[in-house]
Tab-separated table of C-alpha atoms and ligand atoms in Angstrom:
chain	number	residue	atom	x	y	z
A	1	MET	CA	-34.803	21.831	-7.485
A	2	LYS	CA	-34.582	19.402	-4.849
A	3	THR	CA	-32.130	20.364	-1.947
A	4	ARG	CA	-30.102	17.991	0.144
A	5	VAL	CA	-32.261	15.336	1.764
A	6	GLU	CA	-32.554	15.150	5.645
A	7	TYR	CA	-31.059	11.902	6.429
A	8	SER	CA	-32.658	9.839	9.139
A	9	SER	CA	-30.216	7.846	11.152
A	10	LYS	CA	-33.104	5.508	12.288
A	11	LEU	CA	-33.629	4.366	8.752
A	12	MET	CA	-30.020	3.752	8.481
A	13	SER	CA	-29.667	1.755	11.822
A	14	MET	CA	-32.207	-0.575	9.983
A	15	LYS	CA	-29.044	-1.662	8.067
A	16	ALA	CA	-28.209	0.267	4.912
A	17	THR	CA	-27.447	-1.344	1.922
A	18	LEU	CA	-23.901	-0.495	0.645
A	19	SER	CA	-22.023	-0.412	-2.867
A	20	VAL	CA	-18.351	-0.415	-3.265
A	21	ILE	CA	-17.349	1.174	-6.410
A	22	GLY	CA	-13.861	-0.053	-7.473
A	23	CYS	CA	-12.968	-3.582	-6.514
A	24	GLY	CA	-9.236	-3.423	-6.355
A	25	TYR	CA	-7.251	-3.829	-3.216
A	26	LEU	CA	-9.101	-1.149	-1.161
A	27	GLY	CA	-12.501	-1.928	-2.670
A	28	ALA	CA	-12.503	-5.822	-2.437
A	29	THR	CA	-11.306	-5.424	1.163
A	30	HIS	CA	-13.880	-2.991	2.252
A	31	ALA	CA	-16.681	-4.733	0.543
A	32	ALA	CA	-15.732	-8.040	2.221
A	33	CYS	CA	-15.322	-6.370	5.559
A	34	MET	CA	-18.528	-4.597	5.434
A	35	SER	CA	-20.390	-7.785	4.427
A	36	SER	CA	-18.955	-9.647	7.357
A	37	LEU	CA	-20.440	-6.821	9.482
A	38	GLY	CA	-23.877	-7.987	8.253
A	39	PHE	CA	-24.484	-5.347	5.675
A	40	SER	CA	-25.853	-6.183	2.201
A	41	VAL	CA	-23.021	-5.183	-0.375
A	42	ILE	CA	-22.810	-4.746	-4.033
A	43	GLY	CA	-19.275	-4.277	-5.456
A	44	VAL	CA	-19.072	-2.598	-8.926
A	45	ASP	CA	-16.142	-2.611	-11.153
A	46	THR	CA	-15.617	-1.868	-14.899
A	47	ASP	CA	-13.277	-4.828	-15.364
A	48	PRO	CA	-15.725	-8.037	-16.235
A	49	THR	CA	-12.813	-10.527	-15.514
A	50	LYS	CA	-12.336	-8.956	-12.139
A	51	VAL	CA	-16.139	-9.124	-11.518
A	52	ALA	CA	-16.578	-12.972	-12.726
A	53	MET	CA	-13.580	-13.928	-10.340
A	54	LEU	CA	-14.852	-12.173	-7.406
A	55	SER	CA	-18.451	-13.163	-7.971
A	56	ARG	CA	-17.258	-16.867	-7.668
A	57	GLY	CA	-15.724	-15.822	-4.438
A	58	GLU	CA	-12.135	-15.954	-5.783
A	59	LEU	CA	-9.611	-12.911	-4.740
A	60	PRO	CA	-7.656	-11.567	-7.940
A	61	PHE	CA	-4.795	-10.822	-5.765
A	62	TYR	CA	-2.855	-12.092	-2.419
A	63	GLU	CA	-3.788	-10.848	0.747
A	64	PRO	CA	-3.774	-13.049	4.082
A	65	GLY	CA	-7.054	-14.198	5.226
A	66	LEU	CA	-9.129	-12.089	2.601
A	67	ASP	CA	-9.693	-15.028	0.360
A	68	THR	CA	-11.331	-17.000	3.020
A	69	LEU	CA	-13.405	-13.976	4.120
A	70	LEU	CA	-14.602	-13.106	0.476
A	71	ALA	CA	-15.483	-16.676	-0.233
A	72	GLN	CA	-17.612	-16.918	2.806
A	73	GLU	CA	-19.181	-13.514	2.330
A	74	VAL	CA	-20.183	-14.417	-1.368
A	75	ALA	CA	-21.582	-17.803	-0.092
A	76	SER	CA	-23.447	-16.008	2.433
A	77	GLY	CA	-25.381	-13.991	-0.288
A	78	ARG	CA	-24.859	-10.732	1.079
A	79	LEU	CA	-22.000	-9.784	-0.892
A	80	THR	CA	-22.217	-9.628	-4.828
A	81	PHE	CA	-20.345	-7.953	-7.588
A	82	THR	CA	-21.524	-6.485	-10.878
A	83	THR	CA	-20.411	-4.154	-13.858
A	84	ASP	CA	-23.927	-2.704	-13.954
A	85	PHE	CA	-24.155	0.749	-12.298
A	86	ALA	CA	-27.839	0.545	-12.680
A	87	SER	CA	-27.722	-2.195	-10.219
A	88	LEU	CA	-27.192	0.793	-7.484
A	89	ALA	CA	-30.463	2.347	-7.799
A	90	ASP	CA	-31.743	1.175	-4.458
A	91	ILE	CA	-28.334	1.729	-2.480
A	92	ASP	CA	-28.098	3.849	0.468
A	93	ILE	CA	-24.430	4.363	0.923
A	94	HIS	CA	-21.807	4.124	-1.957
A	95	PHE	CA	-17.995	3.964	-0.905
A	96	ILE	CA	-15.673	5.077	-3.807
A	97	CYS	CA	-12.721	2.949	-3.682
A	98	VAL	CA	-11.033	3.389	-7.098
A	99	GLY	CA	-7.508	3.918	-7.674
A	100	THR	CA	-5.708	7.385	-8.059
A	101	PRO	CA	-2.274	6.373	-9.390
A	102	GLN	CA	0.552	8.889	-10.472
A	103	SER	CA	-0.345	10.506	-13.778
A	104	LYS	CA	1.742	9.363	-16.665
A	105	ASP	CA	3.287	12.735	-17.375
A	106	SER	CA	3.508	14.739	-13.966
A	107	LEU	CA	4.019	13.868	-10.255
A	108	ALA	CA	0.189	14.785	-9.708
A	109	ALA	CA	-2.569	11.930	-8.874
A	110	ASP	CA	-4.587	10.744	-11.916
A	111	LEU	CA	-8.295	11.450	-10.765
A	112	THR	CA	-9.857	10.133	-13.688
A	113	TYR	CA	-11.432	6.796	-11.951
A	114	VAL	CA	-12.488	9.049	-9.079
A	115	LYS	CA	-14.253	11.563	-11.220
A	116	SER	CA	-15.676	8.962	-13.641
A	117	ALA	CA	-17.006	6.976	-10.668
A	118	VAL	CA	-19.250	9.826	-9.628
A	119	GLU	CA	-20.408	10.437	-12.895
A	120	ALA	CA	-21.306	6.852	-13.305
A	121	ILE	CA	-23.524	6.648	-10.016
A	122	ALA	CA	-25.009	9.865	-10.310
A	123	PRO	CA	-28.011	8.838	-12.674
A	124	TYR	CA	-28.769	6.053	-10.208
A	125	LEU	CA	-28.565	7.942	-6.832
A	126	LYS	CA	-31.799	7.518	-4.761
A	127	ASP	CA	-33.272	10.247	-2.552
A	128	GLY	CA	-30.985	10.815	0.535
A	129	ALA	CA	-28.089	8.591	-0.795
A	130	LEU	CA	-24.656	8.942	0.529
A	131	VAL	CA	-21.455	8.973	-1.291
A	132	VAL	CA	-18.453	8.569	0.672
A	133	GLY	CA	-14.856	8.707	-1.031
A	134	LYS	CA	-12.259	6.509	0.376
A	135	SER	CA	-9.578	6.925	-2.365
A	136	THR	CA	-6.500	8.941	-1.683
A	137	VAL	CA	-6.862	12.175	-3.303
A	138	PRO	CA	-5.442	15.767	-3.427
A	139	VAL	CA	-7.038	18.097	-1.072
A	140	GLY	CA	-10.001	19.996	-2.458
A	141	THR	CA	-11.161	17.139	-4.805
A	142	ALA	CA	-14.080	16.124	-2.445
A	143	GLN	CA	-15.120	19.657	-2.403
A	144	SER	CA	-15.212	19.777	-6.265
A	145	LEU	CA	-16.907	16.269	-6.503
A	146	ARG	CA	-19.694	17.648	-3.895
A	147	GLU	CA	-20.190	20.578	-6.400
A	148	ARG	CA	-20.457	18.253	-9.368
A	149	LEU	CA	-22.841	16.004	-7.476
A	150	GLU	CA	-24.983	19.110	-6.558
A	151	GLN	CA	-25.389	19.628	-10.280
A	152	LEU	CA	-25.829	15.922	-11.106
A	153	ALA	CA	-27.754	14.476	-7.957
A	154	PRO	CA	-28.686	17.288	-5.465
A	155	GLN	CA	-30.662	14.623	-3.631
A	156	ALA	CA	-27.388	12.870	-2.704
A	157	ASP	CA	-24.687	13.880	-0.093
A	158	LEU	CA	-20.980	13.570	-0.134
A	159	ALA	CA	-18.344	12.692	2.554
A	160	TRP	CA	-14.681	11.750	2.630
A	161	ASN	CA	-13.505	8.968	4.713
A	162	PRO	CA	-9.887	7.993	4.274
A	163	GLU	CA	-8.476	4.424	4.667
A	164	PHE	CA	-5.394	3.564	6.248
A	165	LEU	CA	-4.902	-0.109	5.414
A	166	ARG	CA	-1.651	-1.689	4.781
A	167	GLU	CA	-1.192	-4.558	2.723
A	168	GLY	CA	-0.692	-7.629	4.402
A	169	PHE	CA	-2.972	-6.435	7.159
A	170	ALA	CA	-6.026	-5.296	5.315
A	171	ILE	CA	-8.860	-7.013	7.403
A	172	GLU	CA	-7.175	-6.073	10.382
A	173	ASP	CA	-7.046	-2.393	9.588
A	174	THR	CA	-10.332	-2.388	8.093
A	175	LEU	CA	-12.321	-4.029	11.009
A	176	ARG	CA	-10.068	-2.810	13.888
A	177	PRO	CA	-8.426	0.341	12.670
A	178	ASN	CA	-6.661	2.663	15.143
A	179	ARG	CA	-8.937	5.437	14.100
A	180	LEU	CA	-11.872	6.546	11.958
A	181	VAL	CA	-11.548	9.860	10.261
A	182	VAL	CA	-14.758	11.163	8.472
A	183	GLY	CA	-14.832	14.576	6.539
A	184	VAL	CA	-18.448	15.703	6.573
A	185	THR	CA	-20.392	18.910	6.161
A	186	ASN	CA	-23.490	18.316	8.234
A	187	ASP	CA	-24.281	16.292	11.545
A	188	ARG	CA	-26.878	13.919	9.922
A	189	THR	CA	-23.929	12.526	7.357
A	190	GLU	CA	-21.748	12.218	10.442
A	191	GLU	CA	-24.645	10.306	12.088
A	192	ILE	CA	-25.136	7.900	9.261
A	193	LEU	CA	-21.362	7.142	9.150
A	194	LYS	CA	-21.488	6.305	12.766
A	195	ASP	CA	-24.358	3.904	12.453
A	196	VAL	CA	-22.611	2.094	9.557
A	197	TYR	CA	-19.317	1.896	11.592
A	198	GLU	CA	-20.882	1.161	15.011
A	199	PRO	CA	-19.395	-2.273	15.534
A	200	ILE	CA	-16.006	-0.698	15.022
A	201	LEU	CA	-16.793	2.087	17.205
A	202	ALA	CA	-18.127	-0.533	20.060
A	203	LEU	CA	-14.430	-1.601	20.214
A	204	GLY	CA	-13.488	1.860	21.375
A	205	THR	CA	-12.162	3.265	17.986
A	206	PRO	CA	-11.345	6.883	18.164
A	207	TRP	CA	-13.555	8.917	15.735
A	208	ILE	CA	-12.509	12.122	14.227
A	209	ARG	CA	-14.844	14.225	12.651
A	210	ALA	CA	-13.062	16.838	10.200
A	211	ASP	CA	-14.033	19.150	7.395
A	212	LEU	CA	-13.458	17.678	3.823
A	213	PRO	CA	-10.073	19.304	3.226
A	214	THR	CA	-8.757	18.167	6.582
A	215	ALA	CA	-10.030	14.468	5.996
A	216	GLU	CA	-8.409	14.449	2.731
A	217	LEU	CA	-5.063	15.930	4.152
A	218	VAL	CA	-5.017	13.436	7.077
A	219	LYS	CA	-4.269	10.463	4.742
A	220	VAL	CA	-1.506	12.066	2.806
A	221	ALA	CA	0.058	13.783	5.892
A	222	ALA	CA	0.289	10.190	7.624
A	223	ASN	CA	1.846	8.671	4.538
A	224	SER	CA	4.189	11.498	4.548
A	225	PHE	CA	5.240	11.112	7.827
A	226	LEU	CA	5.692	7.500	7.488
A	227	ALA	CA	7.904	8.057	4.345
A	228	THR	CA	9.919	10.742	6.498
A	229	LYS	CA	10.531	8.005	8.877
A	230	ILE	CA	12.001	5.596	6.424
A	231	SER	CA	14.167	8.038	4.741
A	232	PHE	CA	15.164	9.470	7.963
A	233	ILE	CA	16.673	6.096	8.901
A	234	ASN	CA	18.228	5.446	5.399
A	235	ALA	CA	19.731	8.800	5.770
A	236	MET	CA	21.159	7.743	8.948
A	237	ALA	CA	22.061	4.502	7.433
A	238	GLU	CA	24.225	6.405	4.534
A	239	VAL	CA	25.841	8.391	7.587
A	240	CYS	CA	26.637	5.248	9.583
A	241	GLU	CA	28.403	3.757	6.342
A	242	ALA	CA	30.573	6.612	6.158
A	243	ALA	CA	31.336	7.045	9.737
A	244	GLY	CA	31.709	3.173	10.710
A	245	GLY	CA	28.544	3.028	12.497
A	246	ASP	CA	25.854	0.502	12.544
A	247	VAL	CA	22.221	1.916	11.862
A	248	THR	CA	20.441	-1.172	13.183
A	249	VAL	CA	21.898	-0.466	16.916
A	250	LEU	CA	21.207	3.301	16.185
A	251	ALA	CA	17.661	2.706	15.308
A	252	LYS	CA	17.163	0.479	18.364
A	253	ALA	CA	18.640	3.113	20.769
A	254	ILE	CA	16.774	6.127	19.306
A	255	GLY	CA	13.415	3.989	19.283
A	256	TYR	CA	13.347	3.706	23.060
A	257	ASP	CA	12.340	7.235	23.243
A	258	PRO	CA	8.702	7.188	23.087
A	259	ARG	CA	8.640	10.559	21.183
A	260	ILE	CA	10.201	8.706	18.380
A	261	GLY	CA	9.074	5.265	18.716
A	262	SER	CA	10.913	2.022	17.166
A	263	ARG	CA	8.368	1.263	14.311
A	264	PHE	CA	9.155	2.333	10.677
A	265	LEU	CA	12.780	2.529	11.554
A	266	GLN	CA	14.020	-0.409	9.598
A	267	ALA	CA	16.810	0.893	7.304
A	268	GLY	CA	17.154	-0.867	3.906
A	269	ILE	CA	16.430	-0.607	0.358
A	270	GLY	CA	13.325	1.891	1.006
A	271	PHE	CA	9.740	2.185	0.606
A	272	GLY	CA	7.699	1.171	-2.567
A	273	GLY	CA	4.180	-0.098	-3.266
A	274	GLY	CA	0.964	1.718	-4.628
A	275	CYS	CA	0.890	4.329	-1.856
A	276	LEU	CA	3.733	6.140	-0.016
A	277	PRO	CA	5.965	6.993	-3.287
A	278	LYS	CA	2.990	8.223	-5.268
A	279	ASP	CA	1.053	10.039	-2.230
A	280	ILE	CA	4.223	11.992	-1.372
A	281	ARG	CA	4.635	13.126	-5.144
A	282	ALA	CA	0.988	13.979	-5.560
A	283	PHE	CA	0.933	15.762	-2.166
A	284	MET	CA	4.023	18.029	-3.538
A	285	ALA	CA	2.280	18.725	-6.983
A	286	ARG	CA	-0.878	19.613	-4.808
A	287	ALA	CA	0.872	21.935	-2.707
A	288	GLN	CA	2.586	23.559	-5.426
A	289	GLU	CA	-0.760	24.294	-7.308
A	290	LEU	CA	-2.071	25.826	-3.813
A	291	GLY	CA	1.137	27.938	-3.592
A	292	ALA	CA	2.325	26.173	-0.429
A	293	GLU	CA	5.177	24.225	-2.310
A	294	GLN	CA	7.854	25.456	0.061
A	295	ALA	CA	6.186	23.608	2.914
A	296	LEU	CA	6.462	20.443	1.401
A	297	GLU	CA	9.988	20.885	-0.298
A	298	PHE	CA	11.344	18.393	2.014
A	299	LEU	CA	9.461	15.624	0.607
A	300	ARG	CA	11.619	15.833	-2.644
A	301	GLU	CA	14.474	15.063	-0.382
A	302	ILE	CA	12.621	11.984	1.163
A	303	ASP	CA	11.821	10.773	-2.199
A	304	ALA	CA	15.505	11.279	-3.411
A	305	ILE	CA	17.210	9.412	-0.219
A	306	ASN	CA	14.574	6.564	-0.861
A	307	LEU	CA	15.492	6.189	-4.534
A	308	ARG	CA	19.222	6.737	-3.626
A	309	ALA	CA	18.865	3.480	-1.316
A	310	ARG	CA	18.326	1.390	-4.279
A	311	GLN	CA	21.445	2.678	-5.916
A	312	ARG	CA	23.594	2.178	-2.834
A	313	VAL	CA	22.893	-1.640	-2.814
A	314	ILE	CA	23.887	-1.895	-6.250
A	315	ASP	CA	27.050	0.093	-5.363
A	316	VAL	CA	27.685	-2.453	-2.570
A	317	VAL	CA	26.918	-5.258	-5.204
A	318	ARG	CA	29.640	-3.894	-7.345
A	319	GLY	CA	32.087	-3.309	-4.547
A	320	ASP	CA	31.578	-7.100	-3.618
A	321	LEU	CA	31.731	-8.503	-7.189
A	322	SER	CA	33.065	-6.029	-9.845
A	323	ASP	CA	31.993	-3.214	-12.037
A	324	ASP	CA	31.527	-5.556	-14.868
A	325	LEU	CA	28.744	-7.739	-13.753
A	326	THR	CA	28.472	-9.719	-16.817
A	327	GLN	CA	30.173	-12.979	-15.438
A	328	TYR	CA	27.803	-13.195	-12.247
A	329	LYS	CA	24.662	-14.870	-11.284
A	330	ILE	CA	22.918	-12.877	-8.559
A	331	ALA	CA	20.076	-14.683	-6.641
A	332	VAL	CA	17.431	-12.271	-5.594
A	333	LEU	CA	15.117	-13.098	-2.952
A	334	GLY	CA	12.028	-11.144	-2.925
A	335	ALA	CA	10.142	-9.245	-5.753
A	336	THR	CA	7.257	-7.799	-3.811
A	337	PHE	CA	7.432	-4.318	-2.201
A	338	LYS	CA	6.923	-5.693	1.186
A	339	PRO	CA	6.247	-9.270	2.658
A	340	ASP	CA	2.568	-11.047	2.792
A	341	SER	CA	1.734	-9.135	-0.558
A	342	ASP	CA	1.855	-9.916	-4.144
A	343	ASP	CA	2.194	-6.255	-5.183
A	344	VAL	CA	5.174	-5.370	-7.125
A	345	ARG	CA	4.033	-1.786	-7.679
A	346	ASP	CA	7.285	0.452	-7.672
A	347	SER	CA	8.894	-2.401	-5.843
A	348	PRO	CA	12.400	-1.527	-4.758
A	349	ALA	CA	13.466	-5.080	-4.859
A	350	LEU	CA	12.152	-5.470	-8.678
A	351	ASP	CA	13.748	-2.251	-9.627
A	352	ILE	CA	17.151	-3.316	-8.446
A	353	SER	CA	16.708	-6.646	-10.045
A	354	ALA	CA	15.953	-4.942	-13.248
A	355	GLN	CA	18.775	-2.433	-12.935
A	356	LEU	CA	21.417	-5.448	-12.255
A	357	HIS	CA	19.802	-7.395	-15.266
A	358	ALA	CA	20.295	-4.298	-17.302
A	359	ALA	CA	23.959	-4.169	-16.206
A	360	GLY	CA	24.557	-7.480	-17.733
A	361	ALA	CA	24.269	-9.649	-14.600
A	362	HIS	CA	22.470	-13.001	-14.769
A	363	VAL	CA	19.497	-12.239	-12.194
A	364	VAL	CA	17.316	-14.970	-10.938
A	365	VAL	CA	14.393	-13.816	-8.729
A	366	HIS	CA	12.486	-15.784	-6.288
A	367	ASP	CA	9.398	-14.592	-4.442
A	368	PRO	CA	6.855	-16.596	-2.312
A	369	LYS	CA	3.703	-14.726	-4.062
A	370	GLY	CA	4.969	-12.172	-6.392
A	371	ILE	CA	6.454	-13.968	-9.259
A	372	GLU	CA	3.659	-13.843	-11.614
A	373	PRO	CA	3.008	-10.160	-11.205
A	374	ALA	CA	6.633	-9.418	-11.368
A	375	ARG	CA	7.108	-11.547	-14.577
A	376	LYS	CA	4.287	-9.410	-16.073
A	377	ARG	CA	6.267	-6.136	-15.361
A	378	PHE	CA	9.669	-7.477	-16.154
A	379	PRO	CA	9.188	-10.405	-18.533
A	380	ASP	CA	12.978	-10.324	-19.595
A	381	LEU	CA	14.087	-11.171	-15.798
A	382	THR	CA	14.551	-14.956	-14.827
A	383	PHE	CA	12.146	-16.167	-12.081
A	384	ALA	CA	12.740	-19.394	-9.898
A	385	GLU	CA	10.013	-21.216	-8.349
A	386	SER	CA	11.879	-22.461	-5.270
A	387	VAL	CA	14.746	-20.842	-3.055
A	388	ASN	CA	17.092	-23.541	-3.708
A	389	GLU	CA	16.813	-23.061	-7.634
A	390	CYS	CA	17.304	-19.458	-7.276
A	391	VAL	CA	20.327	-19.679	-5.294
A	392	LYS	CA	22.054	-22.717	-7.396
A	393	ASP	CA	25.576	-21.793	-8.367
A	394	ALA	CA	24.979	-18.018	-7.412
A	395	ASP	CA	27.977	-15.557	-6.948
A	396	LEU	CA	25.932	-13.537	-4.680
A	397	ILE	CA	22.407	-13.622	-2.686
A	398	LEU	CA	20.652	-10.169	-2.368
A	399	HIS	CA	17.757	-10.495	0.337
A	400	LEU	CA	15.666	-7.505	-0.813
A	401	THR	CA	11.940	-8.580	0.629
A	402	GLU	CA	11.839	-9.658	4.161
A	403	TRP	CA	9.560	-12.622	3.802
A	404	LYS	CA	9.411	-14.918	6.847
A	405	GLU	CA	10.847	-17.911	4.817
A	406	TYR	CA	13.838	-15.979	4.210
A	407	ARG	CA	14.471	-15.324	7.653
A	408	ALA	CA	14.048	-18.967	8.366
A	409	LEU	CA	16.621	-19.990	5.738
A	410	ASP	CA	19.570	-22.212	7.084
A	411	PRO	CA	22.929	-20.522	5.993
A	412	VAL	CA	24.653	-24.087	6.521
A	413	LEU	CA	22.366	-25.712	3.998
A	414	ILE	CA	22.231	-22.870	1.346
A	415	ALA	CA	26.028	-22.750	1.572
A	416	GLY	CA	25.968	-26.188	-0.124
A	417	LEU	CA	23.988	-24.818	-3.195
A	418	VAL	CA	25.872	-21.452	-4.025
A	419	LYS	CA	29.011	-20.834	-5.742
A	420	SER	CA	30.314	-18.091	-3.339
A	421	LYS	CA	29.163	-17.663	0.102
A	422	LEU	CA	28.283	-14.010	-0.298
A	423	ILE	CA	24.917	-12.314	0.766
A	424	ILE	CA	23.694	-8.837	1.039
A	425	ASP	CA	20.846	-8.116	3.276
A	426	GLY	CA	18.994	-5.194	1.720
A	427	ARG	CA	16.387	-5.109	4.544
A	428	ASN	CA	18.524	-5.644	7.611
A	429	ALA	CA	16.273	-8.592	8.499
A	430	LEU	CA	18.660	-11.461	8.621
A	431	ASP	CA	20.689	-12.719	11.496
A	432	ARG	CA	24.149	-11.602	10.616
A	433	GLU	CA	26.085	-13.581	13.431
A	434	LEU	CA	24.232	-16.700	12.112
A	435	TRP	CA	25.116	-16.399	8.446
A	436	ARG	CA	28.735	-15.341	9.339
A	437	SER	CA	29.176	-18.299	11.671
A	438	ALA	CA	28.529	-20.473	8.700
A	439	GLY	CA	31.357	-19.030	6.905
A	440	TRP	CA	29.263	-16.319	4.856
A	441	LYS	CA	30.497	-12.997	3.854
A	442	PHE	CA	27.655	-10.733	4.900
A	443	HIS	CA	26.938	-7.220	4.128
A	444	ALA	CA	24.055	-5.007	4.811
A	445	LEU	CA	23.041	-1.329	4.183
A	446	GLY	CA	23.954	0.906	6.817
A	447	ARG	CA	26.311	-1.554	8.699
A	448	SER	CA	29.872	-0.949	8.136
A	449	ASP	CA	31.656	-4.022	9.239
B	501	LIG	C1	0.831	2.240	3.419
B	501	LIG	C2	0.434	2.805	4.758
B	501	LIG	O1	1.419	2.170	5.996
B	501	LIG	C3	-0.874	2.872	5.060
B	501	LIG	O2	-1.301	3.501	6.293
B	501	LIG	C4	-1.594	3.426	3.866
B	501	LIG	O3	-2.988	3.036	3.926
B	501	LIG	C5	-1.111	2.818	2.639
B	501	LIG	O4	0.273	3.012	2.430
B	501	LIG	P1	1.634	-0.048	2.454
B	501	LIG	O5	1.777	0.617	1.325
B	501	LIG	O6	0.678	-1.288	2.584
B	501	LIG	O7	0.830	0.909	3.450
B	501	LIG	O8	2.978	-0.561	3.052
B	501	LIG	P2	3.817	-0.191	4.466
B	501	LIG	O9	3.780	-1.250	5.549
B	501	LIG	O10	3.687	1.200	4.892
B	501	LIG	O11	5.215	0.017	3.874
B	501	LIG	C6	5.807	0.617	2.747
B	501	LIG	C7	7.119	0.326	2.421
B	501	LIG	O12	7.781	1.172	3.293
B	501	LIG	C8	7.307	-0.905	2.045
B	501	LIG	O13	8.027	-0.887	0.929
B	501	LIG	C9	8.302	-1.416	3.349
B	501	LIG	O14	9.246	-2.448	3.085
B	501	LIG	C10	8.922	0.018	3.479
B	501	LIG	N1	9.462	0.036	5.029
B	501	LIG	C11	8.569	0.119	5.840
B	501	LIG	C12	10.737	0.429	5.296
B	501	LIG	O15	11.593	0.068	4.187
B	501	LIG	N2	11.133	0.482	6.516
B	501	LIG	C13	10.297	0.440	7.520
B	501	LIG	O16	10.774	0.516	8.636
B	501	LIG	C14	8.973	0.341	7.274
């Protein structure tokens, strides 16, 4: 039986060839960015429609700047896409970027795609090939995949290199990340990865070598911390409402303490998206399997505070209108889970819209980029192509995703379109004084007056 091959970093510095398995948000970004660094990259995905689009240089989702980068890299000939795993036979390094969604029947992550990616590439791994996991996985997954690879393809090695990219900043976070973390089991693998990321390291990017479990944990720990920060400020918002305080002033004041920091203290309807909610749940599920559930008990509360924020905004709506919402038109500004994205996965904005619709209100939703994905998820909701159409004759405007264009709205002009000058800012992002001076009744989460 062959043993794990001794890698030569010299060989790799001659420009390794790369593959990216799974061409969704993470994979398409990684493939285009690595190609832009001069690597020859093959992206593999099992969805032929997605592969056909990407091969034409068309991005199947919205991410600022990525459409241009993708088109440019495909045109350069360095970046290609395929559904055929056999095309990977000559590739040196394979990045696994498939999704790990929440399981249908539990809090745990569904590892089907990660496991099948490893099974699918194993027959094509050449001597010395390196498999690098980037997907967010429960701690222990990398080790078990490494053991599986040992059986299927002992000539290859496996490392874990979590990504921290934010939607809306995907290129920036990939090419100029605030750190690179690699989970490796030997020096040579680390050297190969250092070679690959050499242009990024040359920018002075911190490099952290870890063992496999620590590398996996770094990702979920970072997301848990961010989720905790958001739920912390939303808990303060609840207290401010009860005590007559203003959470925006409170956040500003505590944020000046550098130990606390001002970022991720924006109170509102809470976090959503494809990462934070499912990652904290999967982390709790994994901790339970490891017998460490008590350590992460607080994450249950973080999740609960987050979901409560959605309910709190609905309570404000009922307080402003009536318990019976059937007579009212509510204009919702924003469907995506955050601005500069068309992602509506676990979007608080869309969840609130759907709940108000289910309560009998006539809900009309606008979003600059997310209407089509939102319509797919909630076909019963009404969508408007423009803000003016959305707010026309509305009894209430609900601002739920802080797109730049909503912050730029002129309250005087909008006043001429609505039935009642009533607005609730679910993101604490609008200029309250500006709206009030135009005669609007303005409410926001965590601000009592
Ligand atoms: C997150 C992590 O930031 C990123 O490092 C990881 O790789 C993937 O998950 P992302 O899902 O793109 O990135 O969104 P992020 O910018 O973290 O925002 C998450 C949610 O929190 C959004 O719904 C946002 O509206 C909300 N949020 C963020 C707040 O409610 N308040 C804040 O102060 C910040």
